[in-house]
Short mmCIF file of C-alpha atoms and ligand atoms in Angstrom, two decimals:
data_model
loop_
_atom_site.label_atom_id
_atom_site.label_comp_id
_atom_site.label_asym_id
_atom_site.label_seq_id
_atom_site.Cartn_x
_atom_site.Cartn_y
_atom_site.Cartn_z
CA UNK A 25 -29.73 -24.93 25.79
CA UNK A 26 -26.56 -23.15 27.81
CA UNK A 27 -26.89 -19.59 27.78
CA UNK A 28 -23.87 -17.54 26.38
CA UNK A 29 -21.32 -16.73 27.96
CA UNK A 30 -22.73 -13.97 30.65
CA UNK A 31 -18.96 -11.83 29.66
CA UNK A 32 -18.88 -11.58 26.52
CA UNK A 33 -20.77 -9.34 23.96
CA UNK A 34 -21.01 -11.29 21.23
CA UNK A 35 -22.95 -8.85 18.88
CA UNK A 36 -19.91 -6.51 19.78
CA UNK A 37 -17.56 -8.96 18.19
CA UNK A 38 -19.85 -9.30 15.16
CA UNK A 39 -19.56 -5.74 14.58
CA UNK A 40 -15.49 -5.90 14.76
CA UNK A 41 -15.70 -8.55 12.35
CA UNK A 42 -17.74 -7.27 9.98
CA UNK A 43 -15.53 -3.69 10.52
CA UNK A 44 -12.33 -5.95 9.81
CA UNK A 45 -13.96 -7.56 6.56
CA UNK A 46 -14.83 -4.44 5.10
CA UNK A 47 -11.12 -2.76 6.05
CA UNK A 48 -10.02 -5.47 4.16
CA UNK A 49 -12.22 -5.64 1.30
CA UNK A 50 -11.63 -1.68 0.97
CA UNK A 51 -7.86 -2.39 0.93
CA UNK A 52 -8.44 -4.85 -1.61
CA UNK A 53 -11.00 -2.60 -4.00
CA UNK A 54 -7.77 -0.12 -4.15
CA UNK A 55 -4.74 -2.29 -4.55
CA UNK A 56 -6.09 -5.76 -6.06
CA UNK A 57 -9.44 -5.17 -7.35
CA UNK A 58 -10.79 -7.92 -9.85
CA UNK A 59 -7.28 -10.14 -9.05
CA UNK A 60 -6.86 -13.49 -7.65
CA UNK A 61 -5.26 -12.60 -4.12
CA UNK A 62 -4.37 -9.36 -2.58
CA UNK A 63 -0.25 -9.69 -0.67
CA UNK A 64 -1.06 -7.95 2.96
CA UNK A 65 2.48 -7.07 3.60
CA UNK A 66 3.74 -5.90 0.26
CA UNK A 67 0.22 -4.38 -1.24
CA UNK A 68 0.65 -6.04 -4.18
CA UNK A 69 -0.86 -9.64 -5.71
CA UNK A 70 -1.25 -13.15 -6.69
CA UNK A 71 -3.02 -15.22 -9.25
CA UNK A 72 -4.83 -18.65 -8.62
CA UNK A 73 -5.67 -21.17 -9.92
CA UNK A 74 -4.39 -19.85 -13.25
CA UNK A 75 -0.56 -19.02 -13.24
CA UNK A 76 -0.49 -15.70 -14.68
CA UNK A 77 -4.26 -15.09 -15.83
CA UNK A 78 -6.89 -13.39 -12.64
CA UNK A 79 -10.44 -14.75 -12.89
CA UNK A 80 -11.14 -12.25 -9.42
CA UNK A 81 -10.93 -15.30 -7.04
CA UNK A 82 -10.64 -13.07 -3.56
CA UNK A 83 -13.68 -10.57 -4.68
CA UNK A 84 -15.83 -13.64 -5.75
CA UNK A 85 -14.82 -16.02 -2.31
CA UNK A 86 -16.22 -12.52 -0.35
CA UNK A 87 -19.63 -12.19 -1.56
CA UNK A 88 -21.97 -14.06 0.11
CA UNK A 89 -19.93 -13.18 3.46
CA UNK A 90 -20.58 -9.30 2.41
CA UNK A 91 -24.49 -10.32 1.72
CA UNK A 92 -24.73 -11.73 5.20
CA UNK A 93 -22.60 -9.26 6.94
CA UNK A 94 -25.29 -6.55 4.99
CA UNK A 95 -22.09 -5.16 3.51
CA UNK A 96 -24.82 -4.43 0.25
CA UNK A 97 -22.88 -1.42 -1.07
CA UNK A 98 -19.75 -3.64 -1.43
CA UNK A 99 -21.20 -7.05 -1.97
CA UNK A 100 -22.57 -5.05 -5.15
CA UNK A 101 -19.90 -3.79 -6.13
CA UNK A 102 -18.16 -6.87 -6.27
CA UNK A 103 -21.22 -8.25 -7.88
CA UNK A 104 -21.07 -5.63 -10.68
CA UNK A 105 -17.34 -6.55 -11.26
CA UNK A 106 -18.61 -10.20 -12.17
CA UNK A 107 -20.90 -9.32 -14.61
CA UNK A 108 -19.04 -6.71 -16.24
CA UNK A 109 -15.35 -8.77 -16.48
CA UNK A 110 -15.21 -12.45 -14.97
CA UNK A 111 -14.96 -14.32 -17.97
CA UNK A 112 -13.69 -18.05 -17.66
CA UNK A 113 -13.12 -18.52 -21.55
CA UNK A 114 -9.19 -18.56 -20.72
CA UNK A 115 -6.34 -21.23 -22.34
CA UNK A 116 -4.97 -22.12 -19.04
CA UNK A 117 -5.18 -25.03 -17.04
CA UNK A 118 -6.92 -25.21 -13.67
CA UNK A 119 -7.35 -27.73 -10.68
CA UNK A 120 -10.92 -28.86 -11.27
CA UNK A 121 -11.62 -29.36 -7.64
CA UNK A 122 -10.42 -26.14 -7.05
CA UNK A 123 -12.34 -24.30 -9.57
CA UNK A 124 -15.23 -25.94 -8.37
CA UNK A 125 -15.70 -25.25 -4.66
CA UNK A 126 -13.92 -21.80 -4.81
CA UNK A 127 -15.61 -19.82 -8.22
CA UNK A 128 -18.30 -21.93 -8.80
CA UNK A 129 -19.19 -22.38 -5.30
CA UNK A 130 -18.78 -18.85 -5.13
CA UNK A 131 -20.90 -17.41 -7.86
CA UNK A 132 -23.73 -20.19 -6.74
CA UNK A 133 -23.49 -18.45 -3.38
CA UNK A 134 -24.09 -14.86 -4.26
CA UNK A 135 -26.66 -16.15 -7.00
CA UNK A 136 -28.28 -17.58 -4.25
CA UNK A 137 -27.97 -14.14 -1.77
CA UNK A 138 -29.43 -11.97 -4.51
CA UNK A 139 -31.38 -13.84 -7.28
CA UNK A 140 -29.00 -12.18 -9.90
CA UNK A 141 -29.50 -14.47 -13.47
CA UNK A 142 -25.80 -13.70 -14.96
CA UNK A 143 -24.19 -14.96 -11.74
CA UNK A 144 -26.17 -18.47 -12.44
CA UNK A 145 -24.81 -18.19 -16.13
CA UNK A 146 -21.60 -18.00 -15.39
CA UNK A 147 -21.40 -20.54 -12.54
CA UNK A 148 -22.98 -22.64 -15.14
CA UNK A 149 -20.56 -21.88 -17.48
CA UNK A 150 -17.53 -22.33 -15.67
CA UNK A 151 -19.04 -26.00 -14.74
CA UNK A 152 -19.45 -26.71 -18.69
CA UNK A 153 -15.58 -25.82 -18.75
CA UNK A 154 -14.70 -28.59 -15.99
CA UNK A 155 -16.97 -31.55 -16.99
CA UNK A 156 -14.92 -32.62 -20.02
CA UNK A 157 -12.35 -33.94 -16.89
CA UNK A 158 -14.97 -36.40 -15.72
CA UNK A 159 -15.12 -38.07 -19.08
CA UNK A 160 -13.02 -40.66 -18.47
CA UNK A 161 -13.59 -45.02 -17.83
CA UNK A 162 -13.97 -44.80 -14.28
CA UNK A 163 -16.67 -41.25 -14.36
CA UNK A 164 -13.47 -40.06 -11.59
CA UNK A 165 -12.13 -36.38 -13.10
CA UNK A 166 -8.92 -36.03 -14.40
CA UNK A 167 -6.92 -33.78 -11.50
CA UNK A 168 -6.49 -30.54 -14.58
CA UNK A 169 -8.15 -29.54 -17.50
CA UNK A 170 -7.89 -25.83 -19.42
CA UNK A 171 -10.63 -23.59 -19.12
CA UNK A 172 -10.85 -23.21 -23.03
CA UNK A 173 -9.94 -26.46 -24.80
CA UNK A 174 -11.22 -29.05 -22.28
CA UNK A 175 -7.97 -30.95 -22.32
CA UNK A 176 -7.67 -32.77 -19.02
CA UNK A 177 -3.92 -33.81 -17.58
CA UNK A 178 -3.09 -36.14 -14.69
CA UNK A 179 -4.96 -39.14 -14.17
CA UNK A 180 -3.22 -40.14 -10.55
CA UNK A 181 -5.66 -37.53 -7.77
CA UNK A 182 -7.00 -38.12 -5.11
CA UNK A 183 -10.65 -39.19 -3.30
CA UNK A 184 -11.37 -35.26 -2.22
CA UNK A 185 -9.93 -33.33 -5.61
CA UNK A 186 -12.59 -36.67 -7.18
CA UNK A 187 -15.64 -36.32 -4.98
CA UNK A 188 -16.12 -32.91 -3.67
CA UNK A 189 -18.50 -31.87 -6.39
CA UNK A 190 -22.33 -33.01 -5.10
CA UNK A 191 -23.45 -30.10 -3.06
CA UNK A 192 -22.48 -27.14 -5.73
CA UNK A 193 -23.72 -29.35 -8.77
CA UNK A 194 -26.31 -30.36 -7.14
CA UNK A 195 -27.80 -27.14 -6.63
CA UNK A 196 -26.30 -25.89 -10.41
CA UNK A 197 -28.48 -28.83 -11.83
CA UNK A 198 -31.79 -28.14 -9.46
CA UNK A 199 -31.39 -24.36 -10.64
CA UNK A 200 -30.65 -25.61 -14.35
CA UNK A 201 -33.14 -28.36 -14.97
CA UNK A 202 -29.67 -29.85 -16.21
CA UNK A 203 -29.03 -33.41 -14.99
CA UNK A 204 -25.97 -33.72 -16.33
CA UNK A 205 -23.83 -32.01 -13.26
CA UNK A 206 -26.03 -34.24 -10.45
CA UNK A 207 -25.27 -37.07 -12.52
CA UNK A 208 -21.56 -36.65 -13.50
CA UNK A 209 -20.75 -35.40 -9.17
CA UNK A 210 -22.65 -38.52 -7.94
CA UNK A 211 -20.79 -40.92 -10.32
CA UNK A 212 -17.17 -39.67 -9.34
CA UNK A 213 -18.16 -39.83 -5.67
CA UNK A 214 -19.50 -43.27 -5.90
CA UNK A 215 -16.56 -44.40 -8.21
CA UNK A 216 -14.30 -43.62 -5.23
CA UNK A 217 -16.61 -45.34 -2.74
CA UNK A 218 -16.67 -48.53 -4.58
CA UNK A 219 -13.11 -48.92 -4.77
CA UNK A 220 -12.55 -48.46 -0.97
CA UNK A 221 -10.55 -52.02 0.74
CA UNK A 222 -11.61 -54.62 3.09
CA UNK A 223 -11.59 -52.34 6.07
CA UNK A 224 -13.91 -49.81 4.00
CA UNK A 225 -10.65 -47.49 4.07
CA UNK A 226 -9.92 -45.14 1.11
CA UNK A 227 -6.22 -43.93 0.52
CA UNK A 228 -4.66 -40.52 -0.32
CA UNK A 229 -3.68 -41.37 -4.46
CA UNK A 230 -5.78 -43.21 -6.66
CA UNK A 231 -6.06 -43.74 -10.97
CA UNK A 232 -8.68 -41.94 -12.27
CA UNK A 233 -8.22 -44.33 -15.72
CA UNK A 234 -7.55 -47.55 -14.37
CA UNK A 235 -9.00 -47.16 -10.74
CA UNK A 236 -5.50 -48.77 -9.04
CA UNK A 237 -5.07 -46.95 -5.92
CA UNK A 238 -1.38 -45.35 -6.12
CA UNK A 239 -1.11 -45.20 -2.12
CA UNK A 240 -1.55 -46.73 1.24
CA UNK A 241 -2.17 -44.13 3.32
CA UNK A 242 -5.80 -43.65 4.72
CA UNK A 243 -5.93 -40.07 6.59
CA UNK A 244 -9.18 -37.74 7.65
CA UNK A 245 -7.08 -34.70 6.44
CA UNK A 246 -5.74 -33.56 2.99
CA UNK A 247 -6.56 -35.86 -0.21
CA UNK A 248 -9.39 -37.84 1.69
CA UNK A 249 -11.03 -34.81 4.14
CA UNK A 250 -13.55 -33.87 1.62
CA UNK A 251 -14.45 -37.21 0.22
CA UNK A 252 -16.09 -37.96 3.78
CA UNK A 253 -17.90 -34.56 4.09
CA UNK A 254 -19.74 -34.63 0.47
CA UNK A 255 -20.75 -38.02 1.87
CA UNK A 256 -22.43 -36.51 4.68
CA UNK A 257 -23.49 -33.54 2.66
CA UNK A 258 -25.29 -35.23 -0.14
CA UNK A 259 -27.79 -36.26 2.74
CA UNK A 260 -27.59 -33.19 4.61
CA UNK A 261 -28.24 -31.00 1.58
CA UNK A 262 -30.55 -33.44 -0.48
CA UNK A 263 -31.04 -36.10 1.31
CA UNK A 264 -29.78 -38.54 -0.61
CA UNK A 265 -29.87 -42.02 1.94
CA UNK A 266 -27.18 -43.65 -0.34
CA UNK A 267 -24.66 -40.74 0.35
CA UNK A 268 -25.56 -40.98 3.95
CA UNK A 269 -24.93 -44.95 4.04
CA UNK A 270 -21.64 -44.77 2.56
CA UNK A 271 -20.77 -41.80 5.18
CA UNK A 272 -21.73 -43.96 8.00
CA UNK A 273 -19.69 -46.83 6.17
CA UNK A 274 -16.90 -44.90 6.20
CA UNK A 275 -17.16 -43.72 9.24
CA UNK A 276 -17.39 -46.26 11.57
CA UNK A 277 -13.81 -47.98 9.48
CA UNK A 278 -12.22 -44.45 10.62
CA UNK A 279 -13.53 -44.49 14.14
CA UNK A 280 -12.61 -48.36 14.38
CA UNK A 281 -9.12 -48.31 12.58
CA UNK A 282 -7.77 -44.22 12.87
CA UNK A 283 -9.21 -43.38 16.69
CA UNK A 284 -6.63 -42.78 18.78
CA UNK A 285 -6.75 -41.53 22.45
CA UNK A 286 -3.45 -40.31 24.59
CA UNK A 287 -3.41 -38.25 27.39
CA UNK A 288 -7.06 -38.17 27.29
CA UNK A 289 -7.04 -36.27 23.70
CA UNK A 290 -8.68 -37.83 20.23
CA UNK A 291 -6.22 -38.01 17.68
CA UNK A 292 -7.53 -39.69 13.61
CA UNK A 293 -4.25 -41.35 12.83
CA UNK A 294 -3.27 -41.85 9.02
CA UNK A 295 -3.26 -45.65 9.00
CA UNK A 296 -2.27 -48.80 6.41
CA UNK A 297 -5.39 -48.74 4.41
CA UNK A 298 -5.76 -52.44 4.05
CA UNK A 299 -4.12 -53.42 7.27
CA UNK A 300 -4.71 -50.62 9.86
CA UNK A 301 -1.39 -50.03 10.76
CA UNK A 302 -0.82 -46.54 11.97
CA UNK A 303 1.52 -45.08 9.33
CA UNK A 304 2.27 -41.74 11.07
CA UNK A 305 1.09 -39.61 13.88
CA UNK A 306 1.95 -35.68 12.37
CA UNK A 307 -1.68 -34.46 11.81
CA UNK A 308 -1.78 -31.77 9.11
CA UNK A 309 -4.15 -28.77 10.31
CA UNK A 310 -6.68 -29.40 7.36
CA UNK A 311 -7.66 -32.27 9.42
CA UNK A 312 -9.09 -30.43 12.04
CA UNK A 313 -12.10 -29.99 10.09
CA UNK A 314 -13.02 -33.17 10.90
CA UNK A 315 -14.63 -32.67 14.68
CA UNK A 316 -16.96 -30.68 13.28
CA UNK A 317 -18.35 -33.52 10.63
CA UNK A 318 -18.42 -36.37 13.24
CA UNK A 319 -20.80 -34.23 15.50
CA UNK A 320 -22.95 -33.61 12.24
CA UNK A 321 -22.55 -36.77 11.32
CA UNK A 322 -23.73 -38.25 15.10
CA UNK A 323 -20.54 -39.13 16.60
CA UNK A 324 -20.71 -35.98 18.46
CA UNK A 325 -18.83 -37.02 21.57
CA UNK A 326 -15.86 -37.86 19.36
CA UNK A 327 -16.38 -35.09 17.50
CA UNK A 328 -15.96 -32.33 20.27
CA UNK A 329 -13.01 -34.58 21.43
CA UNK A 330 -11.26 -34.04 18.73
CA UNK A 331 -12.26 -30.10 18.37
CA UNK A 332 -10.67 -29.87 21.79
CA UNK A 333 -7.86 -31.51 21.32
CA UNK A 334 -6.98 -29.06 18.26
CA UNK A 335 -8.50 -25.80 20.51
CA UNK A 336 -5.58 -26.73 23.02
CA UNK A 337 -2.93 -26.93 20.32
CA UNK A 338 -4.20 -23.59 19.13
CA UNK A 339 -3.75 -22.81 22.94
CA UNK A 340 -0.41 -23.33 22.88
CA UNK A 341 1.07 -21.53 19.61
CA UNK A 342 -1.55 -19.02 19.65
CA UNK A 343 -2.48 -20.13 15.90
CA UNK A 344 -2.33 -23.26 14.23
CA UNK A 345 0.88 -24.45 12.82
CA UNK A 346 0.54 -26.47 9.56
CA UNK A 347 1.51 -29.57 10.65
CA UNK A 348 1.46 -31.14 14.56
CA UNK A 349 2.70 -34.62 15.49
CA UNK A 350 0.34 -35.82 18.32
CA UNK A 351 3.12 -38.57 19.63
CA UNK A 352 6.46 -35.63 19.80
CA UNK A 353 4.05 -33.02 20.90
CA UNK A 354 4.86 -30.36 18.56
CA UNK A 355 4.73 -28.77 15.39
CA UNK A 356 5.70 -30.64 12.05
CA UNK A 357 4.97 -27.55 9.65
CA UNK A 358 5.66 -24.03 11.65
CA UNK A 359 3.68 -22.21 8.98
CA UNK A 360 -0.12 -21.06 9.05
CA UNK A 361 -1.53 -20.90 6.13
CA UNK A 362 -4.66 -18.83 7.14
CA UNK A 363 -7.09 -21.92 7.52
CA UNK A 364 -10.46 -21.84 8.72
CA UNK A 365 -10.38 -25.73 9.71
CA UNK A 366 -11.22 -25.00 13.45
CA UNK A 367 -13.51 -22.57 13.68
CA UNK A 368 -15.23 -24.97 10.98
CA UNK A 369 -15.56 -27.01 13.49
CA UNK A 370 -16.63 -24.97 16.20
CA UNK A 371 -19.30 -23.53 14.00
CA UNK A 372 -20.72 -26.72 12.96
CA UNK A 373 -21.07 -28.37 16.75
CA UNK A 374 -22.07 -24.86 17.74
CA UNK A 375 -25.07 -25.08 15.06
CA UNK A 376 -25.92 -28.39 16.81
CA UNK A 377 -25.60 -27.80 20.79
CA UNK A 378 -25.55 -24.11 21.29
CA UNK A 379 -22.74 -24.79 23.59
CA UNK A 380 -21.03 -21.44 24.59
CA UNK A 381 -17.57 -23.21 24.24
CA UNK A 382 -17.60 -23.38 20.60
CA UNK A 383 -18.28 -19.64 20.65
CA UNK A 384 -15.03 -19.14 22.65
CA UNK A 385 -13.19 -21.62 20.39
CA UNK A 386 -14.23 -18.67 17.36
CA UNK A 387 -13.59 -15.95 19.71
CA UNK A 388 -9.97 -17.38 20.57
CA UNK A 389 -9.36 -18.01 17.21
CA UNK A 390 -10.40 -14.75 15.86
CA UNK A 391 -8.76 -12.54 18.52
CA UNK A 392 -5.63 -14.56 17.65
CA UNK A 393 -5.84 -14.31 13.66
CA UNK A 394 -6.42 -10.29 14.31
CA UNK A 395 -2.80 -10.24 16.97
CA UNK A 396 -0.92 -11.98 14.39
CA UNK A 397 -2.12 -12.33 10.75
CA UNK A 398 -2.67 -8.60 10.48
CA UNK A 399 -0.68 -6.69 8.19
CA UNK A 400 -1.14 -3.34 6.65
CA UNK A 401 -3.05 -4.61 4.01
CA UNK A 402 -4.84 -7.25 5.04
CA UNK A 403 -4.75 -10.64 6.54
CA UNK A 404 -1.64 -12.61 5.87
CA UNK A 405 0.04 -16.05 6.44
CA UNK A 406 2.38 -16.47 8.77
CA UNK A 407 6.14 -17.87 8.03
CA UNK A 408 6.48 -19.17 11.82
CA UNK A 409 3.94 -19.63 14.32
CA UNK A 410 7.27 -20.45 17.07
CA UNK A 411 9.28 -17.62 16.19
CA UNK A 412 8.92 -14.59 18.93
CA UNK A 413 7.49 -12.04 17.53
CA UNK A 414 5.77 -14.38 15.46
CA UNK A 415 6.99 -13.86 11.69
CA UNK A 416 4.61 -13.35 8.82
CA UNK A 417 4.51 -14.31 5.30
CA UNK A 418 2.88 -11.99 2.34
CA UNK A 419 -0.22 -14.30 0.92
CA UNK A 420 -4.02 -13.99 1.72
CA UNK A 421 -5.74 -16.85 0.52
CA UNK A 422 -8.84 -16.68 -0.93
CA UNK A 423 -10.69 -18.72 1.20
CA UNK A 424 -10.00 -16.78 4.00
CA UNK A 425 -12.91 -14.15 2.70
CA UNK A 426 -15.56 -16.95 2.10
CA UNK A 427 -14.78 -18.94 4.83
CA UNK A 428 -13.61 -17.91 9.15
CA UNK A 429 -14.72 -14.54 8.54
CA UNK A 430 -18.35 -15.80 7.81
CA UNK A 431 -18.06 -18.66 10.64
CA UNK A 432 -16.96 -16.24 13.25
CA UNK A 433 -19.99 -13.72 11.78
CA UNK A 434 -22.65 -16.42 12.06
CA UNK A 435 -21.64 -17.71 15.62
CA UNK A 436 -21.07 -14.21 17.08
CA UNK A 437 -23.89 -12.16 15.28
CA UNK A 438 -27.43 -14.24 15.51
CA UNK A 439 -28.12 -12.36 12.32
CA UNK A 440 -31.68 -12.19 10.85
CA UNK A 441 -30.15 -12.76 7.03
CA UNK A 442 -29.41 -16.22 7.83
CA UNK A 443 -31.67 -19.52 8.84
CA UNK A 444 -29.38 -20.72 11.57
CA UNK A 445 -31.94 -23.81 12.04
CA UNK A 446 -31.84 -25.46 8.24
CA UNK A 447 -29.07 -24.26 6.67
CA UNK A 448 -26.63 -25.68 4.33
CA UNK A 449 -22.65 -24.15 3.90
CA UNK A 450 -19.85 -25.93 1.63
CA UNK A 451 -16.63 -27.02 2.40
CA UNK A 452 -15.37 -23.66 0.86
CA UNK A 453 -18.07 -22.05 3.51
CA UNK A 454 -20.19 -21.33 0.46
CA UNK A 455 -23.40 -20.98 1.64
CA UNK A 456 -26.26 -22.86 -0.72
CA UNK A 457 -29.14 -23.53 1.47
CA UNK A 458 -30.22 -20.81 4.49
CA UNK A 459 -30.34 -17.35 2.97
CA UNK A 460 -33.28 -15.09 4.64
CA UNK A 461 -33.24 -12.68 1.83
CA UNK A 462 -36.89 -11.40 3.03
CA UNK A 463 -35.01 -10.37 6.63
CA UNK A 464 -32.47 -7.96 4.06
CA UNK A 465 -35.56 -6.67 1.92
CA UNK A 466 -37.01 -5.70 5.67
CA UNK A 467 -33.87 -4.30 6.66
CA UNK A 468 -32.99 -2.12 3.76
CA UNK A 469 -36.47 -0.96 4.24
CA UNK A 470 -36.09 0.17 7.12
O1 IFL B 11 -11.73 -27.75 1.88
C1 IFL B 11 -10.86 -26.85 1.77
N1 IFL B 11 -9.55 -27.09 1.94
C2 IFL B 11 -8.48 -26.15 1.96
C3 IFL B 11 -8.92 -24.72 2.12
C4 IFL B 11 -8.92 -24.25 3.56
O2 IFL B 11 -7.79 -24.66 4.28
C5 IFL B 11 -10.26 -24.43 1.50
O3 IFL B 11 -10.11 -24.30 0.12
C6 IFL B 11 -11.34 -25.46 1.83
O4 IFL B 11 -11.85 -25.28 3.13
CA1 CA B 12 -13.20 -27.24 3.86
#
């Protein structure tokens, strides 16, 4: 196993991010508390996914990150907020996959940290709300449905918004006794699988009621990216050897069709999905999840290849830009939308080599968001990652609380609160296996 880097003190940089996450949560308790998204720049808010309703999304993405930081005063707080006034009965409408790996995701997560019941309730709950969108021909969910009638809208989604349900239900059904989520999670997923072409490709758009795929397009990063990771994580999590022959399936058609290598970099092209064709070289950032899968998934050569090859275009622009053409060499989309995608990566090949590098790759990616994204606030998007200075926008997302500030916590803090050997984190960084909750009973002890 390398040793870490002799230079740096990584338990020093845990401490600065755990300082910066509770800065910002404190910012947020005074100027956004219980709402959907705090604006860094302006001090005010958003709402998501509901238009003009606030089911608390921010506060509820941040508490398992608080639990594991040991934050307990504020992940509290935030869990006495939920009981006392998250309440899903709303007539509004709501992207199920959304809904589902951000707030139920999240209250599984802090269930999980602190064994509260109501949190399970209401995760529970909020899943009863979604399910009428799977009951359609095909088991694949409608891509809406409102939180209080159950009236789904648009049938034409796409493999990820249809199959990235397993790992959250999964764990909502084991905790339940209730089949019924397993069951309805594993049918979309395998609905999607069963409909992929000749070269075991899926595309980006598909019919949820007649099953005709509505695109051509076969790409690693948004529409598809999560499709192939529930794959993977239906074995990793329950190991579940169908899910982990239809990853490998998939897998090895992407590595044969989408692999691309120039200038000694890996690039996934989006390809044809039925002939291979490569269809366009502009790689959207969401993609750059992906390096982190293949090295869980055992392509782990590729894997950090492609992690690289993302780690120098972070090099160059000092964050990611939105959208990067691999052929023109430069950015396609000059925003940055706050995305944890590559020190995803970094933190999933780092869980499986130890390798010092990936540490940097959080390190580099942290120092930058901290130079740039800060505003008085909070963390915020940026409008252009070319412009000089740098210009920001005025939106935190609200997976940036459940998702790079808990990466770069867990690769820089070797905390006791977390089982860094068998673990289990979502694609919303969710964390639903790997909890040490005897380690916090010892430390609050203490
Ligand atoms: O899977 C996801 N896609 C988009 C967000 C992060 O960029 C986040 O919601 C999640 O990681
Ligand atoms: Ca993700």
């Amino acid at each position: 196993r390398a040793e870490a880097n002799a230079g740096t003190d990584w338990h020093a940089l845990a401490d600065d991010v755990r300082s910066q996450m509770a800065w910002a949560w404190d910012q947020y308790r005074q100027r956004a508390w219980g709402k959907d998204e705090i604006k860094p720049v302006s001090g005010t808010f958003s709402s998501f996914p509901l238009k003009t309703h606030h089911l608390g999304l921010s506060l509820i993405e941040a508490l398992d990150t608080l639990w594991l930081m040991g934050l307990d005063t504020r992940f509290q707080d935030g869990v006495d907020w939920v009981k006392a006034s998250f309440d899903a009965d709303v007539d509004g409408e709501v992207s199920v996959f959304e809904t589902s790996i951000r707030l139920v995701g999240g209250l599984l997560s802090a269930h999980l940290a602190c064994g509260d019941a109501v949190l399970l309730a209401k995760a529970r709950d909020l899943a009863d709300r979604l399910l009428p969108a799977f009951a359609t021909p095909t088991g694949m969910p409608y891509r809406f449905v409102n939180l209080r009638t159950g009236v789904p809208r648009e049938p034409v989604t796409s493999p990820a918004d249809i199959a990235t349900y397993l790992p959250e239900w999964g764990t909502l059904s084991r905790l339940t006794g209730d089949p019924r989520y397993t069951a309805a999670a594993r049918r979309a997923m395998v609905a999607v699988f069963e409909r992929r072409s000749p070269l075991d490709l899926v595309a980006t758009k598909i019919n949820v009621l007649t099953g005709e795929w509505q695109s051509r397009t076969a790409t690693v990063g948004s529409y598809c990216d999560s499709f192939f990771e529930y794959l993977w994580d239906g074995w990793q999590l329950f190991g579940d050897a169908a899910c982990k022959r239809m990853y490998d399936t998939c897998t090895a058609a992407i590595l044969k069709h989408q692999q691309v290598w120039k200038d000694g970099n890996l690039w996934i092209a989006d390809v044809d999905f039925e002939t291979g064709a490569v269809v366009s070289t502009e790689q959207d950032e969401l993609a750059s999840f992906y390096g982190g899968l293949l090295g869980q998934g055992g392509a782990f050569r590729q894997g950090a290849a492609y992690t690289e090859s993302w780690a120098k275009v972070q090099a160059r622009y000092g964050v990611l830009p939105e959208g990067y053409d691999y052929a023109a060499a430069k950015p396609t989309q000059v925003t940055n939308a706050l995305r944890p995608e590559l020190v995803d990566a970094a933190f999933n090949l780092w869980l499986i080599d130890r390798d010092p590098r990936w540490r940097e790759i959080g390190r580099l990616h942290f120092e930058a968001m901290k130079r740039w994204n800060r505003a008085p606030f909070g963390y915020t998007d940026l409008a252009d990652v070319t412009a000089s200075p740098k210009r920001q926008a005025d939106h935190c997302p609200g997976y940036w609380w459940s998702e790079q500030m808990k990466y770069y916590y867990l690769l820089f803090s070797d905390t006791p609160r977390f089982d860094y050997r068998d673990n289990y984190l979502s694609t919303e960084g969710n964390v639903l296996k790997g909890f040490r909750r005897d380690e916090a009973q010892g430390a609050r002890r203490r």
